[in-house]
Amino acid sequence: MASLPNYRPKQLSLGPLEAEILQIIWDLGTVTVKDVHARILSNPERELAYTSVTTVLQRLAQKGWLACDKQGKTHLWKALITREEAQALRAYEQLNQFLAIGNPDVVAAFADQLDQTSVEQIEAIAQRLRAIRQAREEQ
């Protein structure tokens, strides 16, 4: 299970093309613009300008998702957090937004509609939380 990373991007929200390019980077590791552009164009039904890929990579860096290492004329791009860390951050943010409703009746009404599998997952999460907190107290 991925825990919340110490580093967090400045902006979590991503557009569809940003998310697609970030997925490519997670798949390939360190990439050049050419690597990403070639991967996108490997789908014969896709068209995307090379400069558009560059722009999106720069935007992802500004949002804090990527780092760029310039080696000569080549720019190498890499993700600053893993796919699993990003999933954990998104889940954390979504849970906080849900709990920010602040009305226990709304949250309870929602929880009441969950199926048995979901209830069991919530109980497992609660059990895991108790174990983590107990281990932290014992340290």
C-alpha atoms as a PDB file:
ATOM      1  CA  MET A   1       0.000   0.000   0.000  1.00  0.00           C
ATOM      2  CA  ALA A   2       1.389   3.405  -0.979  1.00  0.00           C
ATOM      3  CA  SER A   3       1.454   5.916   1.806  1.00  0.00           C
ATOM      4  CA  LEU A   4       1.057   9.636   1.309  1.00  0.00           C
ATOM      5  CA  PRO A   5       4.292  11.021  -0.107  1.00  0.00           C
ATOM      6  CA  ASN A   6       6.246  13.705   1.701  1.00  0.00           C
ATOM      7  CA  TYR A   7       6.334  15.650  -1.565  1.00  0.00           C
ATOM      8  CA  ARG A   8       3.067  16.798  -3.114  1.00  0.00           C
ATOM      9  CA  PRO A   9       2.514  18.482  -6.466  1.00  0.00           C
ATOM     10  CA  LYS A  10       1.421  22.126  -6.235  1.00  0.00           C
ATOM     11  CA  GLN A  11      -1.742  21.346  -8.190  1.00  0.00           C
ATOM     12  CA  LEU A  12      -3.382  17.924  -8.176  1.00  0.00           C
ATOM     13  CA  SER A  13      -5.914  18.528 -10.932  1.00  0.00           C
ATOM     14  CA  LEU A  14      -4.886  17.356 -14.384  1.00  0.00           C
ATOM     15  CA  GLY A  15      -6.467  17.706 -17.774  1.00  0.00           C
ATOM     16  CA  PRO A  16      -7.028  14.598 -19.920  1.00  0.00           C
ATOM     17  CA  LEU A  17      -3.875  15.085 -22.023  1.00  0.00           C
ATOM     18  CA  GLU A  18      -1.790  15.865 -18.935  1.00  0.00           C
ATOM     19  CA  ALA A  19      -3.044  12.672 -17.274  1.00  0.00           C
ATOM     20  CA  GLU A  20      -2.320  10.648 -20.417  1.00  0.00           C
ATOM     21  CA  ILE A  21       1.218  11.989 -20.688  1.00  0.00           C
ATOM     22  CA  LEU A  22       1.857  11.394 -16.993  1.00  0.00           C
ATOM     23  CA  GLN A  23       0.732   7.775 -17.457  1.00  0.00           C
ATOM     24  CA  ILE A  24       3.220   7.435 -20.325  1.00  0.00           C
ATOM     25  CA  ILE A  25       6.010   8.787 -18.136  1.00  0.00           C
ATOM     26  CA  TRP A  26       5.125   6.364 -15.340  1.00  0.00           C
ATOM     27  CA  ASP A  27       5.207   3.538 -17.892  1.00  0.00           C
ATOM     28  CA  LEU A  28       8.527   4.537 -19.452  1.00  0.00           C
ATOM     29  CA  GLY A  29      10.420   6.188 -16.594  1.00  0.00           C
ATOM     30  CA  THR A  30      12.690   9.029 -17.718  1.00  0.00           C
ATOM     31  CA  VAL A  31      11.600  10.310 -21.129  1.00  0.00           C
ATOM     32  CA  THR A  32      12.274  12.854 -23.825  1.00  0.00           C
ATOM     33  CA  VAL A  33       9.605  14.796 -25.673  1.00  0.00           C
ATOM     34  CA  LYS A  34      10.284  12.514 -28.626  1.00  0.00           C
ATOM     35  CA  ASP A  35       9.566   9.400 -26.500  1.00  0.00           C
ATOM     36  CA  VAL A  36       6.202  10.747 -25.377  1.00  0.00           C
ATOM     37  CA  HIS A  37       5.286  12.039 -28.830  1.00  0.00           C
ATOM     38  CA  ALA A  38       6.138   8.696 -30.439  1.00  0.00           C
ATOM     39  CA  ARG A  39       4.054   6.797 -27.851  1.00  0.00           C
ATOM     40  CA  ILE A  40       1.021   8.987 -28.499  1.00  0.00           C
ATOM     41  CA  LEU A  41       1.423   8.736 -32.278  1.00  0.00           C
ATOM     42  CA  SER A  42       1.756   4.954 -32.068  1.00  0.00           C
ATOM     43  CA  ASN A  43      -2.046   5.064 -32.198  1.00  0.00           C
ATOM     44  CA  PRO A  44      -2.725   5.712 -35.903  1.00  0.00           C
ATOM     45  CA  GLU A  45      -5.957   7.520 -35.039  1.00  0.00           C
ATOM     46  CA  ARG A  46      -4.146  10.155 -32.941  1.00  0.00           C
ATOM     47  CA  GLU A  47      -2.629  13.434 -34.040  1.00  0.00           C
ATOM     48  CA  LEU A  48      -0.686  15.687 -31.729  1.00  0.00           C
ATOM     49  CA  ALA A  49       1.970  18.258 -32.488  1.00  0.00           C
ATOM     50  CA  TYR A  50       5.428  17.752 -31.026  1.00  0.00           C
ATOM     51  CA  THR A  51       5.235  21.278 -29.603  1.00  0.00           C
ATOM     52  CA  SER A  52       1.983  20.390 -27.821  1.00  0.00           C
ATOM     53  CA  VAL A  53       3.766  17.575 -26.002  1.00  0.00           C
ATOM     54  CA  THR A  54       6.504  20.011 -24.984  1.00  0.00           C
ATOM     55  CA  THR A  55       3.907  22.462 -23.682  1.00  0.00           C
ATOM     56  CA  VAL A  56       2.133  19.795 -21.639  1.00  0.00           C
ATOM     57  CA  LEU A  57       5.419  18.554 -20.151  1.00  0.00           C
ATOM     58  CA  GLN A  58       6.278  22.104 -19.133  1.00  0.00           C
ATOM     59  CA  ARG A  59       2.818  22.560 -17.624  1.00  0.00           C
ATOM     60  CA  LEU A  60       3.194  19.324 -15.631  1.00  0.00           C
ATOM     61  CA  ALA A  61       6.524  20.597 -14.322  1.00  0.00           C
ATOM     62  CA  GLN A  62       4.928  23.912 -13.299  1.00  0.00           C
ATOM     63  CA  LYS A  63       2.199  22.000 -11.463  1.00  0.00           C
ATOM     64  CA  GLY A  64       4.900  20.061  -9.631  1.00  0.00           C
ATOM     65  CA  TRP A  65       4.370  16.637 -11.211  1.00  0.00           C
ATOM     66  CA  LEU A  66       7.589  16.458 -13.234  1.00  0.00           C
ATOM     67  CA  ALA A  67      11.228  17.420 -13.061  1.00  0.00           C
ATOM     68  CA  CYS A  68      13.306  18.270 -16.099  1.00  0.00           C
ATOM     69  CA  ASP A  69      17.011  17.558 -16.389  1.00  0.00           C
ATOM     70  CA  LYS A  70      18.711  19.269 -19.309  1.00  0.00           C
ATOM     71  CA  GLN A  71      21.590  17.251 -20.729  1.00  0.00           C
ATOM     72  CA  GLY A  72      23.083  19.170 -23.617  1.00  0.00           C
ATOM     73  CA  LYS A  73      20.273  19.878 -26.044  1.00  0.00           C
ATOM     74  CA  THR A  74      18.136  17.080 -24.625  1.00  0.00           C
ATOM     75  CA  HIS A  75      15.555  17.564 -21.913  1.00  0.00           C
ATOM     76  CA  LEU A  76      14.869  14.492 -19.791  1.00  0.00           C
ATOM     77  CA  TRP A  77      11.570  14.414 -17.935  1.00  0.00           C
ATOM     78  CA  LYS A  78      10.709  12.265 -14.930  1.00  0.00           C
ATOM     79  CA  ALA A  79       7.822  12.037 -12.493  1.00  0.00           C
ATOM     80  CA  LEU A  80       8.383  13.379  -8.985  1.00  0.00           C
ATOM     81  CA  ILE A  81       5.960  10.917  -7.409  1.00  0.00           C
ATOM     82  CA  THR A  82       4.977   7.379  -8.312  1.00  0.00           C
ATOM     83  CA  ARG A  83       1.653   6.324  -9.772  1.00  0.00           C
ATOM     84  CA  GLU A  84       0.760   4.706  -6.418  1.00  0.00           C
ATOM     85  CA  GLU A  85       1.622   7.862  -4.472  1.00  0.00           C
ATOM     86  CA  ALA A  86      -0.537   9.899  -6.851  1.00  0.00           C
ATOM     87  CA  GLN A  87      -3.450   7.502  -6.308  1.00  0.00           C
ATOM     88  CA  ALA A  88      -3.007   7.816  -2.546  1.00  0.00           C
ATOM     89  CA  LEU A  89      -2.966  11.631  -2.791  1.00  0.00           C
ATOM     90  CA  ARG A  90      -6.097  11.705  -4.930  1.00  0.00           C
ATOM     91  CA  ALA A  91      -7.920   9.336  -2.591  1.00  0.00           C
ATOM     92  CA  TYR A  92      -6.858  11.437   0.396  1.00  0.00           C
ATOM     93  CA  GLU A  93      -8.117  14.630  -1.261  1.00  0.00           C
ATOM     94  CA  GLN A  94     -11.420  13.024  -2.277  1.00  0.00           C
ATOM     95  CA  LEU A  95     -12.000  11.667   1.207  1.00  0.00           C
ATOM     96  CA  ASN A  96     -11.268  15.073   2.741  1.00  0.00           C
ATOM     97  CA  GLN A  97     -13.689  16.734   0.317  1.00  0.00           C
ATOM     98  CA  PHE A  98     -16.361  14.186   1.188  1.00  0.00           C
ATOM     99  CA  LEU A  99     -15.839  14.621   4.923  1.00  0.00           C
ATOM    100  CA  ALA A 100     -15.835  18.406   4.519  1.00  0.00           C
ATOM    101  CA  ILE A 101     -19.586  18.152   4.001  1.00  0.00           C
ATOM    102  CA  GLY A 102     -19.583  18.334   7.760  1.00  0.00           C
ATOM    103  CA  ASN A 103     -23.123  17.079   8.107  1.00  0.00           C
ATOM    104  CA  PRO A 104     -23.065  13.684   9.883  1.00  0.00           C
ATOM    105  CA  ASP A 105     -26.591  12.926   8.626  1.00  0.00           C
ATOM    106  CA  VAL A 106     -25.495  13.222   4.990  1.00  0.00           C
ATOM    107  CA  VAL A 107     -22.429  11.038   5.565  1.00  0.00           C
ATOM    108  CA  ALA A 108     -24.494   8.485   7.505  1.00  0.00           C
ATOM    109  CA  ALA A 109     -27.175   8.393   4.779  1.00  0.00           C
ATOM    110  CA  PHE A 110     -24.479   7.749   2.211  1.00  0.00           C
ATOM    111  CA  ALA A 111     -22.847   5.041   4.315  1.00  0.00           C
ATOM    112  CA  ASP A 112     -26.230   3.411   4.893  1.00  0.00           C
ATOM    113  CA  GLN A 113     -26.531   2.836   1.127  1.00  0.00           C
ATOM    114  CA  LEU A 114     -23.258   0.889   0.884  1.00  0.00           C
ATOM    115  CA  ASP A 115     -23.378  -2.797   0.054  1.00  0.00           C
ATOM    116  CA  GLN A 116     -21.953  -5.456   2.387  1.00  0.00           C
ATOM    117  CA  THR A 117     -18.613  -5.625   0.562  1.00  0.00           C
ATOM    118  CA  SER A 118     -18.109  -1.883   0.999  1.00  0.00           C
ATOM    119  CA  VAL A 119     -19.024  -2.090   4.680  1.00  0.00           C
ATOM    120  CA  GLU A 120     -16.478  -4.871   5.131  1.00  0.00           C
ATOM    121  CA  GLN A 121     -13.846  -2.716   3.383  1.00  0.00           C
ATOM    122  CA  ILE A 122     -14.606   0.193   5.716  1.00  0.00           C
ATOM    123  CA  GLU A 123     -14.325  -2.096   8.720  1.00  0.00           C
ATOM    124  CA  ALA A 124     -10.988  -3.428   7.418  1.00  0.00           C
ATOM    125  CA  ILE A 125      -9.753   0.143   6.945  1.00  0.00           C
ATOM    126  CA  ALA A 126     -10.810   1.053  10.487  1.00  0.00           C
ATOM    127  CA  GLN A 127      -9.006  -2.014  11.830  1.00  0.00           C
ATOM    128  CA  ARG A 128      -5.863  -1.098   9.876  1.00  0.00           C
ATOM    129  CA  LEU A 129      -6.033   2.468  11.221  1.00  0.00           C
ATOM    130  CA  ARG A 130      -6.222   1.204  14.789  1.00  0.00           C
ATOM    131  CA  ALA A 131      -3.183  -1.010  14.204  1.00  0.00           C
ATOM    132  CA  ILE A 132      -1.167   1.833  12.648  1.00  0.00           C
ATOM    133  CA  ARG A 133      -2.021   4.209  15.483  1.00  0.00           C
ATOM    134  CA  GLN A 134      -1.244   1.590  18.131  1.00  0.00           C
ATOM    135  CA  ALA A 135       2.134   0.850  16.503  1.00  0.00           C
ATOM    136  CA  ARG A 136       2.879   4.599  16.397  1.00  0.00           C
ATOM    137  CA  GLU A 137       2.022   4.963  20.112  1.00  0.00           C
ATOM    138  CA  GLU A 138       4.298   2.027  21.023  1.00  0.00           C
ATOM    139  CA  GLN A 139       7.300   3.656  19.320  1.00  0.00           C
END
